[in-house]
PDB file of C-alpha atoms and ligand atoms in Angstrom:
ATOM      1  CA  UNK R   1       0.000   0.000   0.000  1.00  0.00           C
ATOM      2  CA  UNK R   2       1.348   3.459  -0.925  1.00  0.00           C
ATOM      3  CA  UNK R   3       0.884   5.748   2.069  1.00  0.00           C
ATOM      4  CA  UNK R   4       1.781   9.427   2.388  1.00  0.00           C
ATOM      5  CA  UNK R   5       2.025  10.762   5.935  1.00  0.00           C
ATOM      6  CA  UNK R   6       2.048  14.443   6.827  1.00  0.00           C
ATOM      7  CA  UNK R   7       3.840  15.487  10.002  1.00  0.00           C
ATOM      8  CA  UNK R   8       5.443  12.105  10.562  1.00  0.00           C
ATOM      9  CA  UNK R   9       8.374  13.722  12.357  1.00  0.00           C
ATOM     10  CA  UNK R  10       6.183  14.170  15.430  1.00  0.00           C
ATOM     11  CA  UNK R  11       5.324  11.981  18.368  1.00  0.00           C
ATOM     12  CA  UNK R  12       3.019   9.549  16.514  1.00  0.00           C
ATOM     13  CA  UNK R  13       5.035   9.235  13.322  1.00  0.00           C
ATOM     14  CA  UNK R  14       8.146   8.180  15.159  1.00  0.00           C
ATOM     15  CA  UNK R  15       6.429   4.966  16.255  1.00  0.00           C
ATOM     16  CA  UNK R  16       4.172   4.582  13.198  1.00  0.00           C
ATOM     17  CA  UNK R  17       6.813   4.672  10.438  1.00  0.00           C
ATOM     18  CA  UNK R  18       8.783   1.539  11.368  1.00  0.00           C
ATOM     19  CA  UNK R  19       5.536  -0.414  11.721  1.00  0.00           C
ATOM     20  CA  UNK R  20       4.252   0.593   8.274  1.00  0.00           C
ATOM     21  CA  UNK R  21       7.621  -0.153   6.675  1.00  0.00           C
ATOM     22  CA  UNK R  22       7.783  -3.442   8.575  1.00  0.00           C
ATOM     23  CA  UNK R  23       4.479  -4.596   7.102  1.00  0.00           C
ATOM     24  CA  UNK R  24       5.626  -3.755   3.584  1.00  0.00           C
ATOM     25  CA  UNK R  25       3.968  -0.414   2.899  1.00  0.00           C
ATOM     26  CA  UNK R  26       5.602   2.046   0.497  1.00  0.00           C
ATOM     27  CA  UNK R  27       5.800   5.189   2.661  1.00  0.00           C
ATOM     28  CA  UNK R  28       6.531   8.837   1.898  1.00  0.00           C
ATOM     29  CA  UNK R  29       6.546  11.669   4.441  1.00  0.00           C
ATOM     30  CA  UNK R  30       5.751  15.360   4.037  1.00  0.00           C
ATOM     31  CA  UNK R  31       7.082  17.351   6.990  1.00  0.00           C
ATOM     32  CA  UNK R  32       8.589  20.741   7.733  1.00  0.00           C
ATOM     33  CA  UNK R  33      11.176  19.048   9.945  1.00  0.00           C
ATOM     34  CA  UNK R  34      14.300  17.361   8.593  1.00  0.00           C
ATOM     35  CA  UNK R  35      14.515  13.590   8.375  1.00  0.00           C
ATOM     36  CA  UNK R  36      15.176  12.388  11.930  1.00  0.00           C
ATOM     37  CA  UNK R  37      17.913   9.955  12.918  1.00  0.00           C
ATOM     38  CA  UNK R  38      16.517   6.460  12.985  1.00  0.00           C
ATOM     39  CA  UNK R  39      13.933   6.994  10.239  1.00  0.00           C
ATOM     40  CA  UNK R  40      13.757   3.734   8.250  1.00  0.00           C
ATOM     41  CA  UNK R  41      15.834   4.105   5.055  1.00  0.00           C
ATOM     42  CA  UNK R  42      12.927   2.837   2.912  1.00  0.00           C
ATOM     43  CA  UNK R  43      10.888   5.980   3.734  1.00  0.00           C
ATOM     44  CA  UNK R  44      11.016   8.890   1.275  1.00  0.00           C
ATOM     45  CA  UNK R  45      11.231  12.082   3.361  1.00  0.00           C
ATOM     46  CA  UNK R  46      10.176  15.313   1.637  1.00  0.00           C
ATOM     47  CA  UNK R  47      10.421  18.627   3.482  1.00  0.00           C
ATOM     48  CA  UNK R  48       7.615  21.083   2.893  1.00  0.00           C
ATOM     49  CA  UNK R  49       5.038  23.376   4.446  1.00  0.00           C
ATOM     50  CA  UNK R  50       1.514  21.977   4.698  1.00  0.00           C
ATOM     51  CA  UNK R  51       0.066  25.487   4.411  1.00  0.00           C
ATOM     52  CA  UNK R  52       1.324  25.705   0.789  1.00  0.00           C
ATOM     53  CA  UNK R  53      -0.904  23.499  -1.336  1.00  0.00           C
ATOM     54  CA  UNK R  54       1.550  23.508  -4.259  1.00  0.00           C
ATOM     55  CA  UNK R  55       4.281  21.854  -2.217  1.00  0.00           C
ATOM     56  CA  UNK R  56       1.964  19.083  -1.046  1.00  0.00           C
ATOM     57  CA  UNK R  57       0.338  18.679  -4.471  1.00  0.00           C
ATOM     58  CA  UNK R  58       3.694  18.243  -6.175  1.00  0.00           C
ATOM     59  CA  UNK R  59       4.497  15.301  -3.940  1.00  0.00           C
ATOM     60  CA  UNK R  60       1.013  13.755  -4.133  1.00  0.00           C
ATOM     61  CA  UNK R  61       1.028  14.062  -7.941  1.00  0.00           C
ATOM     62  CA  UNK R  62       4.358  12.267  -8.152  1.00  0.00           C
ATOM     63  CA  UNK R  63       4.044   9.668  -5.351  1.00  0.00           C
ATOM     64  CA  UNK R  64       0.374   8.865  -6.042  1.00  0.00           C
ATOM     65  CA  UNK R  65      -0.515   7.498  -2.578  1.00  0.00           C
ATOM     66  CA  UNK R  66      -3.537   5.278  -2.059  1.00  0.00           C
ATOM     67  CA  UNK R  67      -3.834   6.580   1.501  1.00  0.00           C
ATOM     68  CA  UNK R  68      -3.001   9.869   3.118  1.00  0.00           C
ATOM     69  CA  UNK R  69      -2.493   9.932   6.886  1.00  0.00           C
ATOM     70  CA  UNK R  70      -2.707  13.507   8.123  1.00  0.00           C
ATOM     71  CA  UNK R  71      -0.717  13.930  11.339  1.00  0.00           C
ATOM     72  CA  UNK R  72       0.650  17.450  10.832  1.00  0.00           C
ATOM     73  CA  UNK R  73      -0.825  19.852  13.395  1.00  0.00           C
ATOM     74  CA  UNK R  74       0.048  22.371  16.068  1.00  0.00           C
ATOM     75  CA  UNK R  75      -1.080  21.014  19.441  1.00  0.00           C
ATOM     76  CA  UNK R  76      -3.015  22.681  22.213  1.00  0.00           C
ATOM     77  CA  UNK R  77      -0.421  24.486  24.339  1.00  0.00           C
ATOM     78  CA  UNK R  78       1.615  25.651  21.339  1.00  0.00           C
ATOM     79  CA  UNK R  79      -1.638  26.623  19.623  1.00  0.00           C
ATOM     80  CA  UNK R  80      -2.550  29.000  22.441  1.00  0.00           C
ATOM     81  CA  UNK R  81       0.824  30.762  22.196  1.00  0.00           C
ATOM     82  CA  UNK R  82       0.701  31.083  18.374  1.00  0.00           C
ATOM     83  CA  UNK R  83      -3.034  30.925  17.562  1.00  0.00           C
ATOM     84  CA  UNK R  84      -2.726  32.445  14.069  1.00  0.00           C
ATOM     85  CA  UNK R  85      -0.091  29.943  13.062  1.00  0.00           C
ATOM     86  CA  UNK R  86      -2.151  27.120  14.613  1.00  0.00           C
ATOM     87  CA  UNK R  87      -5.146  28.251  12.589  1.00  0.00           C
ATOM     88  CA  UNK R  88      -3.147  28.257   9.361  1.00  0.00           C
ATOM     89  CA  UNK R  89      -1.397  24.938   9.910  1.00  0.00           C
ATOM     90  CA  UNK R  90      -4.428  23.087  11.211  1.00  0.00           C
ATOM     91  CA  UNK R  91      -7.158  24.613   9.033  1.00  0.00           C
ATOM     92  CA  UNK R  92      -5.330  25.289   5.743  1.00  0.00           C
ATOM     93  CA  UNK R  93      -3.232  22.159   6.225  1.00  0.00           C
ATOM     94  CA  UNK R  94      -6.277  19.913   6.548  1.00  0.00           C
ATOM     95  CA  UNK R  95      -8.032  21.565   3.617  1.00  0.00           C
ATOM     96  CA  UNK R  96      -4.871  21.188   1.498  1.00  0.00           C
ATOM     97  CA  UNK R  97      -4.662  17.485   2.381  1.00  0.00           C
ATOM     98  CA  UNK R  98      -8.305  16.884   1.458  1.00  0.00           C
ATOM     99  CA  UNK R  99      -7.953  18.901  -1.746  1.00  0.00           C
ATOM    100  CA  UNK R 100      -4.829  16.957  -2.733  1.00  0.00           C
ATOM    101  CA  UNK R 101      -6.775  13.734  -2.115  1.00  0.00           C
ATOM    102  CA  UNK R 102      -9.608  14.970  -4.329  1.00  0.00           C
ATOM    103  CA  UNK R 103      -7.351  16.254  -7.121  1.00  0.00           C
ATOM    104  CA  UNK R 104      -5.166  13.164  -7.336  1.00  0.00           C
ATOM    105  CA  UNK R 105      -7.650  10.401  -6.527  1.00  0.00           C
ATOM    106  CA  UNK R 106      -6.376   9.321  -3.108  1.00  0.00           C
ATOM    107  CA  UNK R 107      -8.835   6.704  -1.845  1.00  0.00           C
ATOM    108  CA  UNK R 108      -8.593   7.235   1.907  1.00  0.00           C
ATOM    109  CA  UNK R 109      -7.677  10.105   4.212  1.00  0.00           C
ATOM    110  CA  UNK R 110      -6.975   9.189   7.838  1.00  0.00           C
ATOM    111  CA  UNK R 111      -7.436  12.029  10.308  1.00  0.00           C
ATOM    112  CA  UNK R 112      -5.934  12.329  13.786  1.00  0.00           C
ATOM    113  CA  UNK R 113      -8.505  14.085  15.925  1.00  0.00           C
ATOM    114  CA  UNK R 114      -8.358  14.551  19.667  1.00  0.00           C
ATOM    115  CA  UNK R 115     -10.041  14.814  23.057  1.00  0.00           C
ATOM    116  CA  UNK R 116      -9.515  18.558  22.577  1.00  0.00           C
ATOM    117  CA  UNK R 117     -12.613  18.697  20.331  1.00  0.00           C
ATOM    118  CA  UNK R 118     -14.631  18.594  23.548  1.00  0.00           C
ATOM    119  CA  UNK R 119     -15.276  21.580  25.761  1.00  0.00           C
ATOM    120  CA  UNK R 120     -16.014  22.007  29.458  1.00  0.00           C
ATOM    121  CA  UNK R 121     -19.020  20.754  31.380  1.00  0.00           C
ATOM    122  CA  UNK R 122     -19.583  17.364  29.738  1.00  0.00           C
ATOM    123  CA  UNK R 123     -20.439  14.440  31.965  1.00  0.00           C
ATOM    124  CA  UNK R 124     -17.871  11.608  31.769  1.00  0.00           C
ATOM    125  CA  UNK R 125     -17.570   9.221  30.097  1.00  0.00           C
ATOM    126  CA  UNK R 126     -18.175  11.444  27.072  1.00  0.00           C
ATOM    127  CA  UNK R 127     -19.602   9.779  23.971  1.00  0.00           C
ATOM    128  CA  UNK R 128     -19.042  10.555  20.295  1.00  0.00           C
ATOM    129  CA  UNK R 129     -22.154  12.591  19.677  1.00  0.00           C
ATOM    130  CA  UNK R 130     -22.137  15.354  22.245  1.00  0.00           C
ATOM    131  CA  UNK R 131     -22.053  19.062  21.353  1.00  0.00           C
ATOM    132  CA  UNK R 132     -18.474  19.976  20.399  1.00  0.00           C
ATOM    133  CA  UNK R 133     -17.663  23.293  22.075  1.00  0.00           C
ATOM    134  CA  UNK R 134     -13.882  23.442  22.507  1.00  0.00           C
ATOM    135  CA  UNK R 135     -12.236  26.477  24.063  1.00  0.00           C
ATOM    136  CA  UNK R 136      -8.769  26.136  22.479  1.00  0.00           C
ATOM    137  CA  UNK R 137      -7.662  27.073  18.960  1.00  0.00           C
ATOM    138  CA  UNK R 138      -6.398  23.504  18.594  1.00  0.00           C
ATOM    139  CA  UNK R 139      -9.797  22.077  19.520  1.00  0.00           C
ATOM    140  CA  UNK R 140     -11.664  24.488  17.249  1.00  0.00           C
ATOM    141  CA  UNK R 141      -9.476  23.598  14.262  1.00  0.00           C
ATOM    142  CA  UNK R 142      -9.829  19.882  14.947  1.00  0.00           C
ATOM    143  CA  UNK R 143     -13.639  20.104  15.040  1.00  0.00           C
ATOM    144  CA  UNK R 144     -13.473  21.964  11.729  1.00  0.00           C
ATOM    145  CA  UNK R 145     -11.172  19.261  10.327  1.00  0.00           C
ATOM    146  CA  UNK R 146     -13.619  16.522  11.314  1.00  0.00           C
ATOM    147  CA  UNK R 147     -16.458  18.364   9.584  1.00  0.00           C
ATOM    148  CA  UNK R 148     -14.434  19.218   6.492  1.00  0.00           C
ATOM    149  CA  UNK R 149     -13.401  15.591   6.061  1.00  0.00           C
ATOM    150  CA  UNK R 150     -17.005  14.468   6.258  1.00  0.00           C
ATOM    151  CA  UNK R 151     -17.864  17.122   3.660  1.00  0.00           C
ATOM    152  CA  UNK R 152     -15.231  15.698   1.305  1.00  0.00           C
ATOM    153  CA  UNK R 153     -16.549  12.201   1.899  1.00  0.00           C
ATOM    154  CA  UNK R 154     -20.150  13.235   1.148  1.00  0.00           C
ATOM    155  CA  UNK R 155     -19.408  15.463  -1.816  1.00  0.00           C
ATOM    156  CA  UNK R 156     -16.297  13.944  -3.399  1.00  0.00           C
ATOM    157  CA  UNK R 157     -16.415  10.305  -2.326  1.00  0.00           C
ATOM    158  CA  UNK R 158     -13.191  10.330  -0.319  1.00  0.00           C
ATOM    159  CA  UNK R 159     -13.094   7.614   2.334  1.00  0.00           C
ATOM    160  CA  UNK R 160     -12.510   9.802   5.400  1.00  0.00           C
ATOM    161  CA  UNK R 161     -11.947   8.172   8.781  1.00  0.00           C
ATOM    162  CA  UNK R 162     -10.118   8.890  12.004  1.00  0.00           C
ATOM    163  CA  UNK R 163      -9.902   8.697  15.769  1.00  0.00           C
ATOM    164  CA  UNK R 164     -10.055  11.158  18.639  1.00  0.00           C
ATOM    165  CA  UNK R 165      -6.820  10.393  20.444  1.00  0.00           C
ATOM    166  CA  UNK R 166      -6.442  10.789  24.180  1.00  0.00           C
ATOM    167  CA  UNK R 167      -3.132  12.181  25.467  1.00  0.00           C
ATOM    168  CA  UNK R 168      -0.460   9.880  24.023  1.00  0.00           C
ATOM    169  CA  UNK R 169       2.497   8.467  25.912  1.00  0.00           C
ATOM    170  CA  UNK R 170       5.628   6.910  24.405  1.00  0.00           C
ATOM    171  CA  UNK R 171       9.399   6.902  24.809  1.00  0.00           C
ATOM    172  CA  UNK R 172       9.961  10.236  23.131  1.00  0.00           C
ATOM    173  CA  UNK R 173       9.609  13.931  23.719  1.00  0.00           C
ATOM    174  CA  UNK R 174       6.382  15.486  22.504  1.00  0.00           C
ATOM    175  CA  UNK R 175       6.121  19.118  21.516  1.00  0.00           C
ATOM    176  CA  UNK R 176       3.471  21.626  22.388  1.00  0.00           C
ATOM    177  CA  UNK R 177       0.756  19.469  23.925  1.00  0.00           C
ATOM    178  CA  UNK R 178      -0.984  19.995  27.254  1.00  0.00           C
ATOM    179  CA  UNK R 179      -1.039  16.270  28.024  1.00  0.00           C
ATOM    180  CA  UNK R 180       2.786  16.257  27.914  1.00  0.00           C
ATOM    181  CA  UNK R 181       3.162  16.283  31.713  1.00  0.00           C
ATOM    182  CA  UNK R 182       2.490  12.545  31.789  1.00  0.00           C
ATOM    183  CA  UNK R 183       5.289  11.679  29.395  1.00  0.00           C
ATOM    184  CA  UNK R 184       7.666  14.155  31.049  1.00  0.00           C
ATOM    185  CA  UNK R 185       7.202  12.393  34.390  1.00  0.00           C
ATOM    186  CA  UNK R 186       8.755   9.281  32.843  1.00  0.00           C
ATOM    187  CA  UNK R 187      11.388  10.938  30.641  1.00  0.00           C
ATOM    188  CA  UNK R 188      12.515  13.686  33.030  1.00  0.00           C
ATOM    189  CA  UNK R 189      12.197  11.258  35.929  1.00  0.00           C
ATOM    190  CA  UNK R 190      14.782   9.002  34.285  1.00  0.00           C
ATOM    191  CA  UNK R 191      16.892  11.815  32.798  1.00  0.00           C
ATOM    192  CA  UNK R 192      17.203  14.176  35.741  1.00  0.00           C
ATOM    193  CA  UNK R 193      15.516  12.405  38.657  1.00  0.00           C
ATOM    194  CA  UNK R 194      12.851  15.093  39.049  1.00  0.00           C
ATOM    195  CA  UNK R 195       9.922  16.735  37.272  1.00  0.00           C
ATOM    196  CA  UNK R 196       7.424  19.400  38.277  1.00  0.00           C
ATOM    197  CA  UNK R 197       4.116  18.872  36.502  1.00  0.00           C
ATOM    198  CA  UNK R 198       2.344  22.044  35.357  1.00  0.00           C
ATOM    199  CA  UNK R 199      -1.013  20.733  36.606  1.00  0.00           C
ATOM    200  CA  UNK R 200      -2.657  19.810  39.886  1.00  0.00           C
ATOM    201  CA  UNK R 201      -2.298  16.222  41.149  1.00  0.00           C
ATOM    202  CA  UNK R 202      -6.092  15.746  40.796  1.00  0.00           C
ATOM    203  CA  UNK R 203      -6.055  16.571  37.064  1.00  0.00           C
ATOM    204  CA  UNK R 204      -7.597  13.743  35.084  1.00  0.00           C
ATOM    205  CA  UNK R 205      -7.810  13.281  31.310  1.00  0.00           C
ATOM    206  CA  UNK R 206      -7.868  10.191  29.067  1.00  0.00           C
ATOM    207  CA  UNK R 207      -4.481   8.746  28.068  1.00  0.00           C
ATOM    208  CA  UNK R 208      -3.262   5.989  25.769  1.00  0.00           C
ATOM    209  CA  UNK R 209       0.056   4.184  25.305  1.00  0.00           C
ATOM    210  CA  UNK R 210       1.459   4.671  21.811  1.00  0.00           C
ATOM    211  CA  UNK R 211       1.441   0.987  20.750  1.00  0.00           C
ATOM    212  CA  UNK R 212      -2.331   0.972  21.314  1.00  0.00           C
ATOM    213  CA  UNK R 213      -2.665   4.282  19.454  1.00  0.00           C
ATOM    214  CA  UNK R 214      -0.744   3.047  16.416  1.00  0.00           C
ATOM    215  CA  UNK R 215      -2.707  -0.206  16.383  1.00  0.00           C
ATOM    216  CA  UNK R 216      -5.952   1.780  16.513  1.00  0.00           C
ATOM    217  CA  UNK R 217      -4.900   3.684  13.392  1.00  0.00           C
ATOM    218  CA  UNK R 218      -3.968   0.525  11.505  1.00  0.00           C
ATOM    219  CA  UNK R 219      -7.133  -1.338  12.519  1.00  0.00           C
ATOM    220  CA  UNK R 220      -9.480   1.505  11.644  1.00  0.00           C
ATOM    221  CA  UNK R 221      -7.615   2.135   8.377  1.00  0.00           C
ATOM    222  CA  UNK R 222      -8.191  -1.502   7.359  1.00  0.00           C
ATOM    223  CA  UNK R 223     -11.769  -1.888   8.644  1.00  0.00           C
ATOM    224  CA  UNK R 224     -14.422  -2.534   5.955  1.00  0.00           C
ATOM    225  CA  UNK R 225     -16.173   0.758   5.246  1.00  0.00           C
ATOM    226  CA  UNK R 226     -19.551  -0.977   5.402  1.00  0.00           C
ATOM    227  CA  UNK R 227     -18.969  -1.687   9.103  1.00  0.00           C
ATOM    228  CA  UNK R 228     -18.313   1.952   9.966  1.00  0.00           C
ATOM    229  CA  UNK R 229     -21.319   3.855  11.200  1.00  0.00           C
ATOM    230  CA  UNK R 230     -19.378   7.098  11.390  1.00  0.00           C
ATOM    231  CA  UNK R 231     -16.147   8.770  10.229  1.00  0.00           C
ATOM    232  CA  UNK R 232     -14.570   9.802  13.537  1.00  0.00           C
ATOM    233  CA  UNK R 233     -14.413   7.616  16.650  1.00  0.00           C
ATOM    234  CA  UNK R 234     -13.625   8.195  20.303  1.00  0.00           C
ATOM    235  CA  UNK R 235     -11.059   5.669  21.523  1.00  0.00           C
ATOM    236  CA  UNK R 236     -10.115   5.125  25.148  1.00  0.00           C
ATOM    237  CA  UNK R 237      -7.685   3.142  27.264  1.00  0.00           C
ATOM    238  CA  UNK R 238      -7.088   4.700  30.720  1.00  0.00           C
ATOM    239  CA  UNK R 239      -7.914   7.870  32.595  1.00  0.00           C
ATOM    240  CA  UNK R 240      -5.494   8.250  35.503  1.00  0.00           C
ATOM    241  CA  UNK R 241      -5.086  11.363  37.608  1.00  0.00           C
ATOM    242  CA  UNK R 242      -1.708  13.075  37.412  1.00  0.00           C
ATOM    243  CA  UNK R 243      -1.058  11.767  40.934  1.00  0.00           C
ATOM    244  CA  UNK R 244      -1.743   8.177  39.804  1.00  0.00           C
ATOM    245  CA  UNK R 245       0.780   8.596  36.978  1.00  0.00           C
ATOM    246  CA  UNK R 246       3.315   9.984  39.450  1.00  0.00           C
ATOM    247  CA  UNK R 247       2.705   6.971  41.716  1.00  0.00           C
ATOM    248  CA  UNK R 248       3.274   4.584  38.800  1.00  0.00           C
ATOM    249  CA  UNK R 249       6.562   6.310  37.942  1.00  0.00           C
ATOM    250  CA  UNK R 250       7.676   6.350  41.574  1.00  0.00           C
ATOM    251  CA  UNK R 251       6.940   2.646  41.958  1.00  0.00           C
ATOM    252  CA  UNK R 252       9.560   2.053  39.255  1.00  0.00           C
ATOM    253  CA  UNK R 253      11.962   4.900  40.137  1.00  0.00           C
ATOM    254  CA  UNK R 254      11.808   5.104  43.952  1.00  0.00           C
ATOM    255  CA  UNK R 255      14.170   8.100  44.270  1.00  0.00           C
ATOM    256  CA  UNK R 256      12.388  10.322  41.762  1.00  0.00           C
ATOM    257  CA  UNK R 257      11.055  13.710  42.919  1.00  0.00           C
ATOM    258  CA  UNK R 258       7.697  14.404  41.281  1.00  0.00           C
ATOM    259  CA  UNK R 259       6.003  17.629  42.304  1.00  0.00           C
ATOM    260  CA  UNK R 260       3.048  19.669  41.045  1.00  0.00           C
ATOM    261  CA  UNK R 261       2.728  23.390  40.349  1.00  0.00           C
ATOM    262  CA  UNK R 262      -0.404  24.223  38.448  1.00  0.00           C
ATOM    263  CA  UNK R 263       0.072  26.685  35.590  1.00  0.00           C
ATOM    264  CA  UNK R 264      -3.247  28.563  35.231  1.00  0.00           C
ATOM    265  CA  UNK R 265      -3.287  28.616  31.407  1.00  0.00           C
ATOM    266  CA  UNK R 266      -2.433  24.953  30.949  1.00  0.00           C
ATOM    267  CA  UNK R 267      -4.621  23.879  33.866  1.00  0.00           C
ATOM    268  CA  UNK R 268      -7.557  25.651  32.216  1.00  0.00           C
ATOM    269  CA  UNK R 269      -6.959  23.685  29.014  1.00  0.00           C
ATOM    270  CA  UNK R 270      -6.817  20.400  30.921  1.00  0.00           C
ATOM    271  CA  UNK R 271      -9.918  21.252  32.925  1.00  0.00           C
ATOM    272  CA  UNK R 272     -11.832  21.942  29.706  1.00  0.00           C
ATOM    273  CA  UNK R 273     -11.288  18.368  28.491  1.00  0.00           C
ATOM    274  CA  UNK R 274     -13.314  15.318  29.553  1.00  0.00           C
ATOM    275  CA  UNK R 275     -12.143  13.092  32.411  1.00  0.00           C
ATOM    276  CA  UNK R 276     -12.958   9.982  30.389  1.00  0.00           C
ATOM    277  CA  UNK R 277     -14.329   8.954  26.977  1.00  0.00           C
ATOM    278  CA  UNK R 278     -16.996   6.451  25.984  1.00  0.00           C
ATOM    279  CA  UNK R 279     -15.626   4.486  23.001  1.00  0.00           C
ATOM    280  CA  UNK R 280     -18.520   2.015  22.589  1.00  0.00           C
ATOM    281  CA  UNK R 281     -18.932   2.832  18.879  1.00  0.00           C
ATOM    282  CA  UNK R 282     -15.289   2.016  18.102  1.00  0.00           C
ATOM    283  CA  UNK R 283     -15.561  -1.234  20.038  1.00  0.00           C
ATOM    284  CA  UNK R 284     -18.768  -2.242  18.249  1.00  0.00           C
ATOM    285  CA  UNK R 285     -17.973  -1.090  14.693  1.00  0.00           C
ATOM    286  CA  UNK R 286     -14.349  -2.173  14.223  1.00  0.00           C
ATOM    287  CA  UNK R 287     -13.510  -4.184  17.327  1.00  0.00           C
ATOM    288  CA  UNK R 288     -11.348  -1.594  19.074  1.00  0.00           C
ATOM    289  CA  UNK R 289      -9.864  -2.920  22.326  1.00  0.00           C
ATOM    290  CA  UNK R 290      -6.987  -1.329  24.221  1.00  0.00           C
ATOM    291  CA  UNK R 291      -4.262  -3.560  25.614  1.00  0.00           C
ATOM    292  CA  UNK R 292      -2.332  -1.306  27.986  1.00  0.00           C
ATOM    293  CA  UNK R 293      -3.435   0.177  31.297  1.00  0.00           C
ATOM    294  CA  UNK R 294      -1.309   2.427  33.502  1.00  0.00           C
ATOM    295  CA  UNK R 295       0.611  -0.453  35.116  1.00  0.00           C
ATOM    296  CA  UNK R 296       1.318  -2.512  31.995  1.00  0.00           C
ATOM    297  CA  UNK R 297       2.238   0.656  30.082  1.00  0.00           C
ATOM    298  CA  UNK R 298       4.638   1.749  32.809  1.00  0.00           C
ATOM    299  CA  UNK R 299       6.314  -1.686  32.879  1.00  0.00           C
ATOM    300  CA  UNK R 300       6.792  -1.616  29.119  1.00  0.00           C
ATOM    301  CA  UNK R 301       7.748   2.053  28.849  1.00  0.00           C
ATOM    302  CA  UNK R 302      10.343   2.446  31.584  1.00  0.00           C
ATOM    303  CA  UNK R 303      13.074   0.313  29.927  1.00  0.00           C
ATOM    304  CA  UNK R 304      12.456   2.134  26.638  1.00  0.00           C
ATOM    305  CA  UNK R 305      12.831   5.530  28.290  1.00  0.00           C
ATOM    306  CA  UNK R 306      16.083   4.365  29.899  1.00  0.00           C
ATOM    307  CA  UNK R 307      17.328   3.221  26.485  1.00  0.00           C
ATOM    308  CA  UNK R 308      16.292   6.509  24.867  1.00  0.00           C
ATOM    309  CA  UNK R 309      18.114   8.584  27.469  1.00  0.00           C
ATOM    310  CA  UNK R 310      21.220   6.413  27.389  1.00  0.00           C
ATOM    311  CA  UNK R 311      21.251   6.212  23.625  1.00  0.00           C
ATOM    312  CA  UNK R 312      21.696   9.879  22.801  1.00  0.00           C
ATOM    313  CA  UNK R 313      23.683  11.161  25.749  1.00  0.00           C
ATOM    314  CA  UNK R 314      20.726  12.346  27.777  1.00  0.00           C
ATOM    315  CA  UNK R 315      19.339  14.996  25.444  1.00  0.00           C
ATOM    316  CA  UNK R 316      16.532  13.409  23.455  1.00  0.00           C
ATOM    317  CA  UNK R 317      15.346  15.338  20.429  1.00  0.00           C
ATOM    318  CA  UNK R 318      12.188  17.411  20.826  1.00  0.00           C
ATOM    319  CA  UNK R 319       9.513  16.530  18.313  1.00  0.00           C
ATOM    320  CA  UNK R 320       7.754  19.572  16.954  1.00  0.00           C
TER     321      UNK R 320
HETATM  322  N1  LIG V   1      -2.083  15.649  23.313  1.00  0.00           N
HETATM  323  C1  LIG V   1      -2.818  16.754  22.778  1.00  0.00           C
HETATM  324  C2  LIG V   1      -2.467  18.012  23.459  1.00  0.00           C
HETATM  325  O1  LIG V   1      -2.122  17.973  24.607  1.00  0.00           O
HETATM  326  C3  LIG V   1      -4.286  16.506  22.917  1.00  0.00           C
HETATM  327  O2  LIG V   1      -4.738  15.927  21.757  1.00  0.00           O
HETATM  328  O3  LIG V   1      -2.570  19.035  22.860  1.00  0.00           O
END
């Protein structure tokens, strides 16, 4: 399968690329960032700006992907500091991806949506079909992306599908998200023995371990369209408080110092998101089932974080 991925230099792409290459897909990447160390040699890496349709179209016209996975986006915390840029990257970028799919006959566009499409005041667990009233630029652009994709499916026959990811955790350094405190507890805990989370210990949002997240993408991508009652699905795995994550890290790193100092802006973003998601539709329509909870994730993740820190001299690259 020929697959073009936008923004694959970020947190998801780092884990997704080797898996796609490993199963024999022909993969090209379109990303502003340079090719990272460790990117499988089989992947064609093209640098470009998603907000310029011509740059994307040139690659799509030449590579002729059957699927387009759209990961490029500016996340919630970064989006609040550069809202105009977030608007351009997330809105124009998504429109450019859908237009490229329409112009060059790409069969399927896979969209990475988010818990940030939800706004405050919803009773957990939050289902798929509640009013979407986000309060961040990131959330607003992601709601628009969901709707635009459905428009392209209805009007131009593009097979549009995607998931609303919880906060994602893997052995890497994310960039610009508000859920990043969870990952930093592991990475900074190993790297420097201490981390001060920018939220209160009671903060609770949905999280998912990256192997589950990547598997969700692959399984939904392959699911028969006839089984799918909708385009965009909530998916869920765990919803620990920040304190519970700290306890899981401390159980594996007894000397670590994990403290909390709530930053009002980032706390407000976290508090606007649901505590937990209802993913019944994903489970019924395409058999979604998570494998990792907080404990099994922590057992699997900790050795990988140690390897990551040891591997590159203690300064892991920041994914934008
Ligand atoms: N992880 C994202 C963020 O924090 C949420 O989708 O912005």
